[in-house]
Coordinates of C-alpha atoms and ligand atoms in Angstrom, one line a residue:
X126 CA 15.3 6.3 -5.2
X127 CA 15.5 3.5 -2.8
X128 CA 17.9 5.2 -0.3
X129 CA 15.6 8.1 -0.1
X130 CA 12.2 6.6 -0.6
X131 CA 12.7 2.8 -0.2
X132 CA 12.5 0.0 0.4
X133 CA 8.8 0.0 0.0
X134 CA 6.3 2.3 -1.7
X135 CA 2.5 2.2 -1.4
X136 CA 0.1 3.2 -4.2
X137 CA -3.5 3.7 -2.8
X138 CA -5.6 3.1 -6.0
X139 CA -2.8 1.2 -7.7
X140 CA -4.3 -1.2 -10.1
X141 CA -5.2 0.8 -13.2
X142 CA -4.8 4.3 -14.7
X143 CA -2.4 6.8 -13.0
X144 CA -2.0 4.6 -10.0
X145 CA -0.7 1.6 -12.2
X146 CA 1.7 3.9 -13.9
X147 CA 3.0 5.0 -10.6
X148 CA 3.5 1.4 -9.6
X149 CA 5.4 0.6 -12.7
X150 CA 7.7 3.6 -12.4
X151 CA 8.3 3.0 -8.8
X152 CA 9.2 -0.7 -9.4
X153 CA 11.3 0.3 -12.3
X154 CA 13.4 2.5 -9.9
X155 CA 13.8 -0.4 -7.5
X156 CA 11.0 0.0 -5.0
X157 CA 9.0 -2.9 -3.7
X158 CA 5.3 -1.9 -3.9
X159 CA 2.0 -2.4 -2.0
X160 CA -1.0 -2.0 -4.3
X161 CA -4.3 -1.1 -3.0
X162 CA -7.6 -1.4 -4.8
X163 CA -11.0 -3.0 -4.5
X164 CA -11.4 -5.3 -7.6
X165 CA -9.3 -8.3 -6.6
X166 CA -8.8 -10.0 -10.0
X167 CA -7.6 -6.7 -11.5
X168 CA -5.3 -6.1 -8.5
X169 CA -3.8 -9.6 -8.6
X170 CA -3.4 -9.6 -12.4
X171 CA -1.7 -6.2 -12.2
X172 CA 0.5 -7.3 -9.4
X173 CA 1.7 -10.3 -11.3
X174 CA 2.6 -8.0 -14.3
X175 CA 4.8 -5.8 -12.1
X176 CA 6.6 -8.7 -10.5
X177 CA 7.2 -10.3 -13.9
X178 CA 8.5 -7.0 -15.5
X179 CA 10.5 -5.5 -12.7
X180 CA 11.5 -8.3 -10.4
X181 CA 10.5 -6.6 -7.2
X182 CA 8.3 -7.7 -4.2
X183 CA 4.7 -6.8 -4.7
X184 CA 1.9 -7.0 -2.1
X185 CA -1.7 -6.6 -2.8
X186 CA -4.3 -5.2 -0.2
X187 CA -7.8 -5.4 -1.3
X188 CA -9.5 -2.5 0.5
X189 CA -12.3 0.1 -0.1
X190 CA -10.8 3.4 0.8
X191 CA -14.3 4.9 1.2
X192 CA -14.8 2.6 4.1
X193 CA -14.0 3.7 7.6
X194 CA -11.2 1.6 9.1
X195 CA -9.4 1.1 5.8
X196 CA -6.3 3.0 6.6
X197 CA -6.1 1.4 10.0
X198 CA -6.3 -1.9 8.2
X199 CA -3.6 -0.8 5.6
X200 CA -1.3 0.3 8.5
X201 CA -1.7 -3.0 10.3
X202 CA -1.1 -5.2 7.3
X203 CA 2.0 -3.3 6.3
X204 CA 3.5 -2.8 9.9
X205 CA 6.3 -5.3 9.2
X206 CA 7.7 -3.3 6.3
X207 CA 9.4 0.2 5.9
X208 CA 7.2 2.5 3.8
X209 CA 9.3 5.2 2.4
X210 CA 6.9 6.5 -0.3
X211 CA 3.2 6.9 -0.2
X212 CA 1.2 7.8 -3.3
X213 CA -2.5 8.6 -2.7
X214 CA -3.9 8.2 -6.1
X215 CA -7.5 7.0 -5.9
X216 CA -9.9 10.0 -6.1
X217 CA -11.7 10.3 -9.5
X218 CA -15.4 10.7 -9.7
X219 CA -17.0 8.6 -12.4
X220 CA -20.4 10.3 -12.1
X221 CA -20.0 14.0 -12.7
X222 CA -23.7 15.4 -12.0
X223 CA -25.4 18.4 -10.6
X224 CA -25.1 18.3 -6.8
X225 CA -28.6 17.4 -5.9
X226 CA -28.9 14.7 -8.6
X227 CA -26.6 12.4 -6.6
X228 CA -27.6 10.9 -3.3
X229 CA -26.2 12.2 -0.1
X230 CA -24.5 8.8 0.7
X231 CA -22.6 8.8 -2.5
X232 CA -21.3 12.3 -1.7
X233 CA -20.2 11.3 1.6
X234 CA -18.4 8.2 0.4
X235 CA -16.4 10.4 -2.0
X236 CA -15.5 12.7 0.8
X237 CA -14.4 9.9 2.9
X238 CA -12.1 8.4 0.3
X239 CA -10.7 11.8 -1.0
X240 CA -10.4 13.6 2.4
X241 CA -10.6 11.5 5.5
X242 CA -8.7 8.5 4.2
X243 CA -6.1 10.8 2.6
X244 CA -5.5 12.6 5.9
X245 CA -5.4 9.4 7.7
X246 CA -2.7 8.1 5.2
X247 CA -0.5 11.2 5.6
X248 CA -0.8 10.8 9.4
X249 CA -0.2 7.1 9.8
X250 CA 2.6 6.8 7.0
X251 CA 4.0 10.3 7.1
X252 CA 4.7 10.2 10.8
X253 CA 7.3 7.4 10.7
X254 CA 8.9 9.1 7.7
X255 CA 9.4 12.3 9.6
X256 CA 10.8 10.2 12.6
X257 CA 13.2 8.5 10.1
X258 CA 14.1 11.8 8.5
X259 CA 13.4 10.6 5.0
X260 CA 10.5 9.7 2.7
X261 CA 7.9 11.1 0.3
X262 CA 4.2 11.6 0.1
X263 CA 2.3 12.4 -3.1
X264 CA -1.4 13.4 -3.0
X265 CA -2.8 13.3 -6.5
X266 CA -5.2 16.3 -7.0
X267 CA -6.8 18.0 -10.0
X268 CA -7.3 21.2 -11.9
X269 CA -10.8 20.9 -10.4
X270 CA -9.3 22.3 -7.2
X271 CA -8.5 25.7 -8.6
X272 CA -12.2 27.0 -8.3
X273 CA -15.6 25.7 -7.8
X274 CA -17.5 24.5 -10.8
X275 CA -21.0 23.2 -11.7
X276 CA -21.3 19.5 -11.4
X277 CA -18.0 19.3 -9.7
X278 CA -18.9 20.6 -6.2
X279 CA -18.0 17.7 -4.1
X280 CA -15.2 16.3 -6.3
X281 CA -13.6 19.8 -6.7
X282 CA -13.9 20.5 -2.9
X283 CA -12.1 17.2 -2.0
X284 CA -9.3 18.0 -4.5
X285 CA -8.8 21.4 -3.0
X286 CA -8.6 19.7 0.4
X287 CA -5.8 17.3 -0.9
X288 CA -4.0 20.2 -2.5
X289 CA -4.0 22.4 0.6
X290 CA -3.2 19.4 2.8
X291 CA -0.2 18.4 0.8
X292 CA 1.1 22.0 0.7
X293 CA 0.8 22.4 4.3
X294 CA 2.6 19.2 5.1
X295 CA 5.4 20.2 2.8
X296 CA 5.7 23.3 4.7
X297 CA 5.9 21.3 8.0
X298 CA 8.0 18.4 6.8
X299 CA 10.4 19.4 4.1
X300 CA 13.1 20.5 6.5
X301 CA 12.8 17.0 8.1
X302 CA 13.8 15.4 4.7
X303 CA 10.4 14.2 3.8
X304 CA 9.1 15.4 0.5
X305 CA 5.4 16.1 0.0
X306 CA 4.1 16.8 -3.5
X307 CA 0.7 18.1 -4.4
X308 CA 0.3 16.6 -8.0
X309 CA -2.3 18.7 -10.1
X310 CA -3.5 16.8 -13.1
X311 CA -5.5 17.7 -16.1
X312 CA -7.3 15.2 -18.3
X313 CA -5.4 11.9 -18.4
X314 CA -6.1 8.8 -20.4
X315 CA -7.3 6.2 -17.7
X316 CA -10.2 3.8 -17.6
X317 CA -11.9 6.2 -15.1
X318 CA -11.6 9.1 -17.5
X319 CA -12.9 7.0 -20.3
X320 CA -16.0 5.9 -18.4
X321 CA -16.8 9.6 -17.6
X322 CA -16.6 10.6 -21.3
X323 CA -18.1 7.4 -22.7
X324 CA -21.1 8.0 -20.4
X325 CA -21.6 11.5 -21.8
X326 CA -20.9 10.4 -25.3
X327 CA -18.2 13.0 -25.7
X328 CA -14.8 12.7 -27.3
X329 CA -11.8 12.5 -25.2
X330 CA -10.0 15.3 -26.8
X331 CA -6.3 15.9 -25.9
X332 CA -5.2 13.6 -22.9
X333 CA -2.0 13.2 -20.9
X334 CA -0.3 9.7 -20.8
X335 CA -0.4 8.3 -17.3
X336 CA 3.2 7.0 -17.8
X337 CA 4.4 10.6 -18.5
X338 CA 2.6 11.8 -15.3
X339 CA 4.2 9.2 -13.1
X340 CA 7.7 9.6 -14.5
X341 CA 7.6 13.4 -14.2
X342 CA 6.1 13.3 -10.6
X343 CA 8.8 10.9 -9.4
X344 CA 11.4 13.0 -11.1
X345 CA 10.1 16.1 -9.2
X346 CA 9.3 14.6 -5.8
X347 CA 11.6 17.2 -4.2
X348 CA 10.2 20.1 -6.2
X349 CA 7.0 20.6 -4.0
X350 CA 4.9 21.8 -2.6
X351 CA 2.9 21.7 -5.9
X352 CA 3.6 20.2 -9.4
X353 CA 1.2 21.1 -12.2
X354 CA 1.6 18.5 -14.8
X355 CA 1.5 19.8 -18.4
X356 CA 1.9 23.4 -17.3
X357 CA 4.6 25.6 -18.9
X358 CA 5.3 26.6 -15.4
X359 CA 4.7 23.5 -13.3
X360 CA 5.6 25.1 -9.9
X361 CA 3.8 28.4 -10.7
X362 CA 0.5 29.8 -9.7
X363 CA -3.0 28.6 -10.5
X364 CA -3.7 29.1 -14.3
X365 CA -7.0 30.8 -13.2
X366 CA -5.2 33.0 -10.7
X367 CA -5.4 36.2 -12.7
X368 CA -9.2 35.9 -12.9
X369 CA -11.8 37.2 -10.3
X370 CA -13.2 34.3 -8.2
X371 CA -16.5 34.7 -10.0
X372 CA -14.9 34.5 -13.5
X373 CA -12.8 31.5 -12.4
X374 CA -16.1 29.7 -11.3
X375 CA -17.7 30.5 -14.6
X376 CA -14.8 29.2 -16.6
X377 CA -14.5 26.0 -14.5
X378 CA -18.4 25.5 -15.0
X379 CA -18.1 26.0 -18.7
X380 CA -15.2 23.6 -19.0
X381 CA -17.5 20.7 -18.0
Ligands
LIG26 N1 -7.9 10.8 -15.2 C1 -8.1 12.1 -15.2 O1 -8.4 12.7 -16.3 C2 -7.8 12.9 -14.0 C3 -7.7 14.3 -14.1 C4 -7.4 15.1 -13.0 C5 -7.1 14.4 -11.8 N2 -7.2 13.1 -11.8 C6 -6.8 12.4 -10.5 O2 -6.0 11.4 -10.7 C7 -6.1 10.4 -9.7 C8 -6.3 9.0 -10.5 O3 -7.4 9.1 -11.3 P1 -7.7 7.8 -12.4 O4 -8.3 8.5 -13.5 O5 -6.5 7.0 -12.7 O6 -8.9 7.1 -11.7 P2 -9.3 6.6 -10.1 O7 -10.6 6.0 -10.3 O8 -9.1 7.9 -9.2 O9 -8.2 5.6 -9.8 C9 -8.3 4.3 -10.2 C10 -7.5 3.4 -9.2 O10 -8.1 3.6 -7.9 C11 -8.7 2.4 -7.4 N3 -9.7 2.9 -6.6 C12 -10.8 3.7 -7.0 N4 -11.7 3.9 -5.9 C13 -11.2 3.2 -4.8 C14 -11.5 2.8 -3.6 N5 -12.7 3.5 -3.2 N6 -10.9 2.1 -2.7 C15 -9.8 1.5 -3.2 N7 -9.3 1.7 -4.5 C16 -10.0 2.5 -5.3 C17 -9.1 1.6 -8.7 O11 -9.3 0.3 -8.5 P3 -10.7 -0.3 -8.1 O12 -11.7 0.3 -8.9 O13 -10.5 -1.8 -8.3 O14 -10.8 -0.1 -6.6 C18 -7.8 1.9 -9.6 O15 -6.7 1.2 -9.1 C19 -7.5 10.9 -9.0 O16 -7.1 11.3 -7.7 C20 -8.1 11.8 -9.8 O17 -8.7 12.8 -9.1 C21 -7.4 12.2 -12.8

């Protein structure tokens, strides 16, 4: 792990949920980690937990990935370390509503965090990996990327952007020794997921464990371009691929 993806890994959105599970698993495998999130007390407490449990170096960077300039700042404060693995995890949407029920500025912030900043992370941190001929980039995406769905318009569109971006970068970079993985997830038990279901007063149903997600993704970093967690055929086609686009959209809309 450290010779191919070390000595440092960054988790963008790395203080709770799936990002925290990635940080644990990366640290357990010997990587020093940089954790990025907005809430400083949560971030610092989690960093201390990782240090105590795994004995690796941990840096925290308090940033809002929806803000312009965030990735330039992250690159600047990590310019003294070699980053061999970048996991772009932050990306959930706590407020799933019909398109016009959300104000335009909120939509645009989601697009900035889930598209602009993801692209900028891949560019700024993937470039040096390609030059070195080793490294890994994981873009966490979602089953919402398979087709459009009511109340998922902006979220699903950003996740499709991430999926396609990762696949294209895999095609460009895998021969240079840099692994890129588009990680497609279904419902996973995180604080963000709980907020969504609690707000709707709905039961969580069957949910994946973030620790299993992180472990499996790191085990399969080299099996890109796409890994569908929980699928019987994780490198296979979209589960909606046999449907017409119209039927896929209707299925996605009913699933909400
Ligand atoms: N959970 C699911 O059921 C599910 C299903 C499919 C796909 N996914 C995908 O899995 C990924 C992780 O989801 P998640 O449920 O763990 O929740 P999430 O809200 O995407 O991620 C939570 C982490 O990201 C940080 N974060 C959120 N917004 C940020 C921002 N603007 N700037 C900096 N950090 C930010 C949070 O800390 P702060 O709040 O302190 O900033 C926290 O560390 C997402 O990409 C999501 O699309 C999740």
